[in-house]
Amino acid sequence: MKIVVLGAGVVGTAAAYYLARDGHAVTVVDRQSQAASETSWGNAGLVSPGDSTAWASPAALATFIKSLYKPDMGIKVRFTLDPHFITWSLRFLTQCTQGRADANTAVKLRLAFHSRTCINALQDETGIGYDDRRKGIVYFYRSAQSLEAGAKHMQYIADRGLKIEVVDRERLVELEPGLAAVKHQLAGGVYSPMDQTGDSCLFSRRLVEWCGANLGVTYRFDTTIEGLDIEANRVQGVRTDKGVIACDAVVLAMGAESALLARKIGVSLPIYPVKGYSATIPIDEDKGPTMGGVDEDRLIAYSRLGNRLRLASTAEFAGYDRTYKASDFASLFKTAHDLFPGVVDESKAERWAGLRPMMPGSVPVHGKARYDNLYLDAGHGHVGWTMACGSGQFLSDLVAGRKPQIDPAGLVYQ
Ligand SMILES: Cc1cc2nc3c(=O)[nH]c(=O)nc-3n(C[C@H](O)[C@H](O)[C@H](O)COP(=O)(O)OP(=O)(O)OC[C@H]3O[C@@H](n4cnc5c(N)ncnc54)[C@H](O)[C@@H]3O)c2cc1C
């Protein structure tokens, strides 16, 4: 089949790889001049089943209320009368019961575990490097109370197969010597050895090169998708600013923008953008952290990407606005200096903002939607880098009509 993948973020580039391996003639279309130039450019770099917890939960409501009087908490809402935001928020609220939170987390975890297997197999096959590390991630806490709550919370995931070690501050610093300077500010943490880190932009761009050379995938960059031509309940072509691309099937993987295109063709896709910020700073080889980490009390995540440190934070509801200003990074740099004193030179930092494509329950959608040959691979939210390869592999099973390698419950479009 001639399949057109809409979007060359990490989700679209991964899907193209699996579809092309199945023998399809794949074309990937993106408005940017290179892959992963939008949300997949600057995320925190965590490939982390350990971070599979759904955002919508009873605790999310408490965190939101706390954020109103603690502005450095990193959760910000610009109130708007946008009906899509209001509808999304109401749907989010329906997912905030403990039952829904547990169910959504379990589905995400299933996909994240599968994705971990897939990304490592993909790397074995292609040999691509992406400043990746397989050393695990430490989730650490500043008070005994938050450590206890965090460890209890991670136990739900541990009961479903994630290896974890709850550690005191001595063991934490033994595992991650990069945190030695703040040892006495930390109560301890949860070490998740199955988690990994890497640069999703580097991954996507190297995969593009590899798939172009080895699987014959065609990429059409600098091409804006304007709509889909639909006839007889099938997508016949993809309308772009450079003309129409004929197709036998289409995969919608346009990140936060997926909802906008879906709306044009009568497909309801409740994805809303949730903005975040990151800073990438060159650091000396022998300084800084040796693995990924999350400062759970300040909601700041980081990765070591080769000789760069990437820190990311903030969940902000600001529509599709991708702009940023110096003050957006204030708490992020404060924490960077606190955790790694003398390591971070702000003047060398590359600042960035991106939009997480969030579903109300944080679970991405896959598979056929409304039309006979329209497939979705979208809504990966805060863990799209973690789940991209698993999603692409799963989608290729759905397109082929094969029995999926993982249980599809909760992962397909209803
Ligand atoms: C601050 C922050 C930190 C994060 N940290 C992590 C993390 O540590 N681990 C993790 O797993 N995930 C993380 N994420 C989430 C992750 O980055 C996203 O889920 C993932 O990048 C989404 O990938 P995507 O391919 O769906 O979207 P995108 O990367 O946005 O790709 C969509 C593509 O579609 C293209 N496009 C859109 N509209 C059009 C159009 N009309 N015409 C043509 N092309 C179009 C865009 O150019 C873009 O290339 C983080 C996100 C943020 C913001």
Coordinates of N, CA and C in Angstrom, one line a residue, residues 159-276:
D159 N 4.0 -3.1 40.8 CA 3.1 -4.3 40.9 C 2.8 -4.9 39.5
R160 N 3.0 -4.0 38.5 CA 2.7 -4.4 37.1 C 4.0 -4.6 36.3
G161 N 5.1 -4.8 37.0 CA 6.3 -5.3 36.3 C 7.5 -4.3 36.2
L162 N 7.3 -3.1 36.7 CA 8.5 -2.2 36.7 C 9.3 -2.5 37.9
K163 N 10.6 -2.8 37.7 CA 11.6 -3.0 38.8 C 11.8 -1.6 39.5
I164 N 11.7 -1.6 40.8 CA 12.1 -0.3 41.4 C 12.9 -0.6 42.7
E165 N 13.6 0.4 43.1 CA 14.3 0.3 44.4 C 14.1 1.6 45.1
V166 N 13.5 1.5 46.3 CA 13.2 2.7 47.1 C 14.5 2.9 47.9
V167 N 15.1 4.1 47.8 CA 16.4 4.3 48.3 C 16.5 5.5 49.3
D168 N 17.3 5.4 50.3 CA 17.5 6.6 51.1 C 18.6 7.5 50.4
R169 N 18.9 8.6 51.1 CA 19.8 9.6 50.4 C 21.2 9.1 50.2
E170 N 21.7 8.2 51.1 CA 23.0 7.6 50.9 C 23.1 6.8 49.6
R171 N 22.1 5.9 49.5 CA 22.1 5.0 48.3 C 21.8 5.9 47.0
L172 N 21.0 6.9 47.2 CA 20.6 7.7 46.0 C 21.9 8.3 45.4
V173 N 22.7 8.8 46.3 CA 24.0 9.5 45.8 C 25.0 8.5 45.4
E174 N 24.9 7.3 45.9 CA 25.8 6.2 45.5 C 25.4 5.9 44.0
L175 N 24.1 5.8 43.8 CA 23.6 5.5 42.4 C 23.9 6.7 41.5
E176 N 23.7 7.9 42.0 CA 23.8 9.1 41.1 C 24.7 10.1 41.8
P177 N 26.0 9.9 41.6 CA 27.0 10.8 42.3 C 26.8 12.3 41.9
G178 N 26.1 12.5 40.8 CA 25.9 13.9 40.3 C 25.0 14.7 41.3
L179 N 24.3 14.0 42.2 CA 23.5 14.7 43.2 C 24.2 14.9 44.5
A180 N 25.5 14.6 44.6 CA 26.2 14.6 45.9 C 26.1 16.0 46.6
A181 N 26.1 17.1 45.8 CA 26.1 18.4 46.4 C 24.8 18.7 47.1
V182 N 23.7 18.1 46.8 CA 22.4 18.4 47.4 C 21.9 17.2 48.3
K183 N 22.8 16.3 48.6 CA 22.5 15.1 49.3 C 21.6 15.4 50.6
H184 N 22.0 16.5 51.3 CA 21.3 16.7 52.6 C 19.9 17.5 52.4
Q185 N 19.7 17.9 51.1 CA 18.4 18.5 50.9 C 17.4 17.4 50.4
L186 N 17.9 16.2 50.2 CA 17.0 15.2 49.6 C 16.7 14.1 50.7
A187 N 15.4 13.6 50.7 CA 15.1 12.6 51.6 C 15.5 11.2 51.0
G188 N 15.4 11.1 49.7 CA 15.7 9.8 49.1 C 14.9 9.7 47.8
G189 N 14.8 8.5 47.2 CA 14.1 8.5 45.9 C 13.7 7.1 45.6
V190 N 13.2 7.0 44.3 CA 12.9 5.7 43.8 C 13.8 5.5 42.5
Y191 N 14.6 4.4 42.5 CA 15.4 4.2 41.3 C 14.7 3.2 40.4
S192 N 14.6 3.5 39.2 CA 14.0 2.7 38.2 C 15.0 2.3 37.1
P193 N 15.6 1.1 37.3 CA 16.7 0.7 36.4 C 16.2 0.4 35.0
M194 N 14.9 0.1 34.8 CA 14.5 -0.2 33.4 C 14.3 1.0 32.6
D195 N 14.3 2.2 33.2 CA 14.1 3.4 32.4 C 15.4 3.8 31.7
Q196 N 15.2 4.5 30.6 CA 16.4 4.9 29.8 C 16.3 6.4 29.4
T197 N 17.3 6.9 28.8 CA 17.2 8.3 28.3 C 17.8 8.4 26.9
G198 N 17.5 9.5 26.2 CA 18.1 9.7 24.9 C 17.4 10.9 24.2
D199 N 18.0 11.4 23.1 CA 17.6 12.6 22.5 C 16.6 12.2 21.3
S200 N 15.4 12.5 21.5 CA 14.4 12.1 20.5 C 14.5 12.8 19.2
C201 N 15.1 14.0 19.2 CA 15.3 14.7 17.9 C 16.4 13.9 17.1
L202 N 17.5 13.7 17.8 CA 18.6 12.9 17.2 C 18.1 11.6 16.7
F203 N 17.4 10.9 17.5 CA 16.8 9.6 17.1 C 16.0 9.7 15.8
S204 N 15.1 10.7 15.8 CA 14.2 10.8 14.6 C 15.0 11.2 13.4
R205 N 15.9 12.1 13.5 CA 16.7 12.5 12.3 C 17.5 11.4 11.8
R206 N 18.1 10.6 12.7 CA 19.0 9.5 12.2 C 18.1 8.4 11.7
L207 N 16.9 8.2 12.2 CA 16.0 7.2 11.7 C 15.5 7.6 10.3
V208 N 15.3 8.9 10.1 CA 14.9 9.4 8.8 C 16.0 9.0 7.7
E209 N 17.2 9.3 8.1 CA 18.4 8.9 7.2 C 18.4 7.4 6.9
W210 N 18.2 6.7 8.0 CA 18.3 5.2 7.8 C 17.2 4.7 7.0
C211 N 16.0 5.1 7.3 CA 14.8 4.6 6.5 C 14.8 5.1 5.1
G212 N 15.3 6.3 4.8 CA 15.5 6.8 3.5 C 16.4 5.9 2.7
A213 N 17.6 5.5 3.3 CA 18.6 4.7 2.7 C 18.3 3.3 2.6
N214 N 17.6 2.7 3.6 CA 17.5 1.3 3.7 C 16.1 0.7 3.4
L215 N 15.0 1.6 3.6 CA 13.7 1.1 3.4 C 12.9 1.9 2.3
G216 N 13.6 2.8 1.7 CA 13.0 3.6 0.6 C 11.9 4.5 1.0
V217 N 11.9 4.9 2.3 CA 10.9 5.9 2.8 C 11.2 7.3 2.1
T218 N 10.1 7.9 1.6 CA 10.3 9.2 1.0 C 9.8 10.3 2.0
Y219 N 10.6 11.4 2.1 CA 10.2 12.5 3.1 C 9.9 13.7 2.3
R220 N 8.8 14.3 2.6 CA 8.5 15.6 1.9 C 8.4 16.7 3.0
F221 N 9.6 17.3 3.2 CA 9.6 18.4 4.2 C 9.2 19.7 3.6
D222 N 9.1 20.8 4.4 CA 8.7 22.1 4.0 C 7.3 22.0 3.2
T223 N 6.5 21.1 3.7 CA 5.2 20.9 3.0 C 4.1 20.9 4.0
T224 N 3.3 21.9 3.9 CA 2.2 22.1 4.9 C 0.9 21.3 4.5
I225 N 0.4 20.5 5.4 CA -0.8 19.7 5.1 C -2.0 20.6 5.4
E226 N -2.9 20.7 4.3 CA -4.0 21.6 4.5 C -5.4 20.9 4.7
G227 N -5.4 19.7 4.2 CA -6.7 18.9 4.4 C -6.6 17.6 3.7
L228 N -7.7 16.8 3.8 CA -7.7 15.5 3.2 C -8.8 15.4 2.2
D229 N -8.6 14.8 1.0 CA -9.7 14.7 0.0 C -10.4 13.3 0.3
I230 N -11.6 13.4 0.6 CA -12.4 12.2 1.0 C -13.5 11.9 0.0
E231 N -13.6 10.7 -0.4 CA -14.6 10.2 -1.4 C -14.9 8.8 -1.0
A232 N -16.2 8.4 -1.1 CA -16.6 7.1 -0.9 C -16.0 6.5 0.5
N233 N -16.1 7.3 1.5 CA -15.6 7.0 2.8 C -14.1 6.6 2.9
R234 N -13.4 7.1 1.9 CA -11.9 6.8 1.9 C -11.1 8.1 1.7
V235 N -10.0 8.2 2.3 CA -9.1 9.3 2.0 C -8.4 9.0 0.7
Q236 N -8.6 9.9 -0.3 CA -8.1 9.6 -1.6 C -6.7 10.4 -1.8
G237 N -6.6 11.5 -1.1 CA -5.4 12.3 -1.2 C -5.2 13.2 -0.1
V238 N -3.9 13.6 0.1 CA -3.5 14.6 1.1 C -3.3 15.9 0.4
R239 N -4.1 16.9 0.8 CA -3.9 18.2 0.2 C -2.9 19.0 0.9
T240 N -1.9 19.5 0.2 CA -0.8 20.3 0.8 C -0.6 21.6 0.0
D241 N 0.3 22.4 0.6 CA 0.6 23.7 -0.2 C 1.4 23.4 -1.4
K242 N 1.9 22.2 -1.6 CA 2.7 21.8 -2.8 C 1.9 20.8 -3.7
G243 N 0.6 20.8 -3.5 CA -0.2 19.9 -4.3 C -0.8 18.7 -3.5
V244 N -1.5 17.8 -4.3 CA -2.2 16.7 -3.6 C -1.3 15.4 -3.7
I245 N -1.2 14.7 -2.6 CA -0.4 13.4 -2.6 C -1.4 12.3 -2.6
A246 N -1.5 11.5 -3.6 CA -2.4 10.4 -3.6 C -2.0 9.3 -2.6
C247 N -3.0 8.5 -2.1 CA -2.6 7.5 -1.1 C -3.6 6.4 -1.0
D248 N -3.2 5.3 -0.5 CA -4.1 4.2 -0.2 C -4.5 4.2 1.2
A249 N -3.7 4.8 2.1 CA -4.0 5.0 3.5 C -3.2 6.1 4.1
V250 N -3.7 6.7 5.2 CA -3.1 7.8 5.8 C -3.0 7.6 7.3
V251 N -1.8 8.0 7.9 CA -1.6 7.9 9.3 C -1.5 9.3 9.8
L252 N -2.4 9.7 10.7 CA -2.4 11.0 11.3 C -1.5 11.0 12.6
A253 N -0.3 11.7 12.5 CA 0.6 11.8 13.6 C 1.2 13.2 13.7
M254 N 0.3 14.1 13.7 CA 0.7 15.5 13.7 C 0.7 16.2 15.1
G255 N 1.0 15.3 16.1 CA 1.1 15.8 17.5 C -0.1 16.6 17.9
A256 N 0.1 17.8 18.5 CA -1.0 18.6 19.0 C -1.9 19.1 17.9
E257 N -1.4 19.2 16.7 CA -2.2 19.7 15.6 C -3.1 18.6 15.0
S258 N -2.9 17.4 15.4 CA -3.8 16.3 14.9 C -5.2 16.6 15.1
A259 N -5.6 17.2 16.2 CA -7.0 17.5 16.5 C -7.5 18.5 15.5
L260 N -6.7 19.4 15.1 CA -7.2 20.5 14.2 C -7.5 19.9 12.8
L261 N -6.7 19.0 12.3 CA -7.0 18.4 11.0 C -8.2 17.4 11.2
A262 N -8.2 16.7 12.3 CA -9.3 15.7 12.5 C -10.6 16.5 12.4
R263 N -10.7 17.6 13.1 CA -11.9 18.4 13.2 C -12.4 18.7 11.8
K264 N -11.5 19.0 10.8 CA -11.9 19.4 9.5 C -12.6 18.3 8.7
I265 N -12.4 17.0 9.2 CA -13.0 15.9 8.5 C -14.0 15.2 9.3
G266 N -14.4 15.9 10.4 CA -15.5 15.3 11.2 C -15.1 14.2 12.1
V267 N -13.8 14.1 12.5 CA -13.3 13.1 13.4 C -13.1 13.8 14.8
S268 N -13.7 13.3 15.8 CA -13.5 13.9 17.1 C -12.3 13.3 17.8
L269 N -11.3 14.2 18.0 CA -10.1 13.8 18.6 C -9.7 14.7 19.7
P270 N -10.0 14.3 21.0 CA -9.9 15.3 22.1 C -8.4 15.5 22.6
I271 N -7.6 16.0 21.7 CA -6.2 16.3 22.0 C -6.1 17.8 22.3
Y272 N -5.5 18.2 23.4 CA -5.3 19.6 23.6 C -3.8 19.9 23.9
P273 N -3.3 21.0 23.5 CA -1.8 21.2 23.7 C -1.5 21.7 25.1
V274 N -0.5 21.0 25.7 CA -0.1 21.5 27.1 C 1.4 21.8 26.9
K275 N 1.6 23.1 27.1 CA 3.0 23.6 26.8 C 4.0 23.3 27.9
G276 N 5.2 23.1 27.5 CA 6.3 22.9 28.4 C 7.6 23.6 27.9

